[in-house]
Amino acid sequence: MYRLGLNRMILQTYNYYERSKALALFNTVSVKYAMLSAAQLKDSEKVHTIYNSIMQYRTNNLILRCTSSPYTFIPLATYVRCLLSLREVKEASALIEEIKASPQYRNRSVTSTNDLYTNAILGFYEGESYSHCLQLFKSIRPAGEYTPDTHSPEWKQIQNSKCYSSVIGSCFRLGDFAATQYFYHESRKMGVFPNYRESLMVAESFIRTGAGEKRLEELRHDASACKGIPEGEK
């Protein structure tokens, strides 16, 4: 439902479970998208309500309280994303420091799209804090160039489409088309595809810098040098 933009319906579903005292059936992924739906609707109060009710339920549930699964950090990371998208930076920063100090988080095995840093980068981007988005990304991105034989956990941490879509989009919104193209090429080296909207931004950056026409001419030249290609397709 979230991908279809049915944010109000998702919140209605959450309200039904809450009224029915059945939040035990509301799993981690459901909590994630309920908070994101509230953030999309700019309903800060609802974001806090969902997070606090779920965390209270976990505190009162012995099994969940004793669970050390790294997936327990997904609601926390999502909450950070929602706070930053609503520009509640002070509260989000305090929560980030609290999560980082947790021994369970330091020993986590979940990275990429569900990790704290990717969610924080996404939150800044969704909140249109583009400079902060890039500042955070560059603070955790390893120095140097990425190569396909790179296997360090630092690169793995940012190797996902949500992270690079946010970075590419931020560069474009700030008018830095060279950086837009640079991080696009870096993401492709990783086998990562930006989201559709950010891919269109990349295409527009090539048009604005004139690099698109130059590349098209190169492709036309290469095609003319190839034998066996029908004349109408060169």
GROMACS .gro file of N, CA and C in nm, residues 121-122 125 130 133-134 136-138 141 158 161-174 176 179-180 183-184 186 198:
model
   96
  121ILE      N    1   2.030   0.948   0.598
  121ILE     CA    2   2.053   1.012   0.468
  121ILE      C    3   1.921   1.033   0.395
  122LEU      N    4   1.837   0.930   0.397
  122LEU     CA    5   1.705   0.940   0.335
  122LEU      C    6   1.620   1.048   0.401
  125TYR      N    7   1.721   1.390   0.295
  125TYR     CA    8   1.680   1.414   0.156
  125TYR      C    9   1.530   1.442   0.148
  130TYR      N   10   1.936   1.914   0.176
  130TYR     CA   11   2.027   1.848   0.083
  130TYR      C   12   2.173   1.858   0.124
  133CYS      N   13   2.233   1.609   0.394
  133CYS     CA   14   2.232   1.475   0.335
  133CYS      C   15   2.370   1.439   0.281
  134LEU      N   16   2.428   1.530   0.203
  134LEU     CA   17   2.560   1.505   0.144
  134LEU      C   18   2.670   1.505   0.249
  136LEU      N   19   2.647   1.406   0.561
  136LEU     CA   20   2.645   1.278   0.632
  136LEU      C   21   2.699   1.167   0.543
  137PHE      N   22   2.658   1.165   0.417
  137PHE     CA   23   2.705   1.062   0.324
  137PHE      C   24   2.857   1.064   0.311
  138LYS      N   25   2.913   1.183   0.293
  138LYS     CA   26   3.057   1.193   0.274
  138LYS      C   27   3.134   1.159   0.402
  141ARG      N   28   3.131   0.767   0.380
  141ARG     CA   29   3.183   0.707   0.258
  141ARG      C   30   3.334   0.692   0.268
  158ILE      N   31   2.678   0.164   0.241
  158ILE     CA   32   2.609   0.263   0.157
  158ILE      C   33   2.572   0.206   0.020
  161SER      N   34   2.031   0.139  -0.338
  161SER     CA   35   1.971   0.239  -0.426
  161SER      C   36   1.911   0.356  -0.349
  162LYS      N   37   1.859   0.333  -0.229
  162LYS     CA   38   1.798   0.442  -0.153
  162LYS      C   39   1.902   0.546  -0.113
  163CYS      N   40   2.017   0.498  -0.071
  163CYS     CA   41   2.124   0.588  -0.031
  163CYS      C   42   2.173   0.671  -0.150
  164TYR      N   43   2.203   0.604  -0.262
  164TYR     CA   44   2.257   0.676  -0.377
  164TYR      C   45   2.152   0.762  -0.446
  165SER      N   46   2.026   0.721  -0.441
  165SER     CA   47   1.920   0.805  -0.497
  165SER      C   48   1.914   0.937  -0.420
  166SER      N   49   1.927   0.928  -0.288
  166SER     CA   50   1.923   1.048  -0.204
  166SER      C   51   2.042   1.139  -0.235
  167VAL      N   52   2.158   1.080  -0.251
  167VAL     CA   53   2.279   1.157  -0.279
  167VAL      C   54   2.273   1.222  -0.417
  168ILE      N   55   2.233   1.144  -0.517
  168ILE     CA   56   2.222   1.196  -0.653
  168ILE      C   57   2.118   1.308  -0.659
  169GLY      N   58   2.004   1.286  -0.593
  169GLY     CA   59   1.899   1.387  -0.591
  169GLY      C   60   1.943   1.514  -0.521
  170SER      N   61   2.018   1.499  -0.413
  170SER     CA   62   2.067   1.617  -0.338
  170SER      C   63   2.164   1.698  -0.422
  171CYS      N   64   2.256   1.627  -0.489
  171CYS     CA   65   2.352   1.697  -0.577
  171CYS      C   66   2.279   1.773  -0.685
  172PHE      N   67   2.179   1.709  -0.745
  172PHE     CA   68   2.104   1.774  -0.853
  172PHE      C   69   2.029   1.896  -0.802
  173ARG      N   70   1.963   1.883  -0.687
  173ARG     CA   71   1.886   1.995  -0.632
  173ARG      C   72   1.974   2.114  -0.596
  174LEU      N   73   2.100   2.084  -0.561
  174LEU     CA   74   2.194   2.191  -0.529
  174LEU      C   75   2.264   2.246  -0.653
  176ASP      N   76   2.474   2.087  -0.853
  176ASP     CA   77   2.607   2.032  -0.877
  176ASP      C   78   2.593   1.913  -0.972
  179ALA      N   79   2.880   1.640  -0.975
  179ALA     CA   80   2.868   1.544  -0.866
  179ALA      C   81   2.752   1.448  -0.889
  180THR      N   82   2.644   1.499  -0.948
  180THR     CA   83   2.530   1.414  -0.982
  180THR      C   84   2.575   1.299  -1.071
  183PHE      N   85   2.840   1.047  -0.883
  183PHE     CA   86   2.782   0.947  -0.793
  183PHE      C   87   2.690   0.850  -0.867
  184TYR      N   88   2.636   0.894  -0.980
  184TYR     CA   89   2.560   0.800  -1.063
  184TYR      C   90   2.653   0.691  -1.116
  186GLU      N   91   2.937   0.600  -0.992
  186GLU     CA   92   2.984   0.520  -0.879
  186GLU      C   93   2.878   0.416  -0.840
  198GLU      N   94   1.525   1.001  -0.966
  198GLU     CA   95   1.665   1.046  -0.965
  198GLU      C   96   1.737   1.010  -1.095
   0.00000   0.00000   0.00000
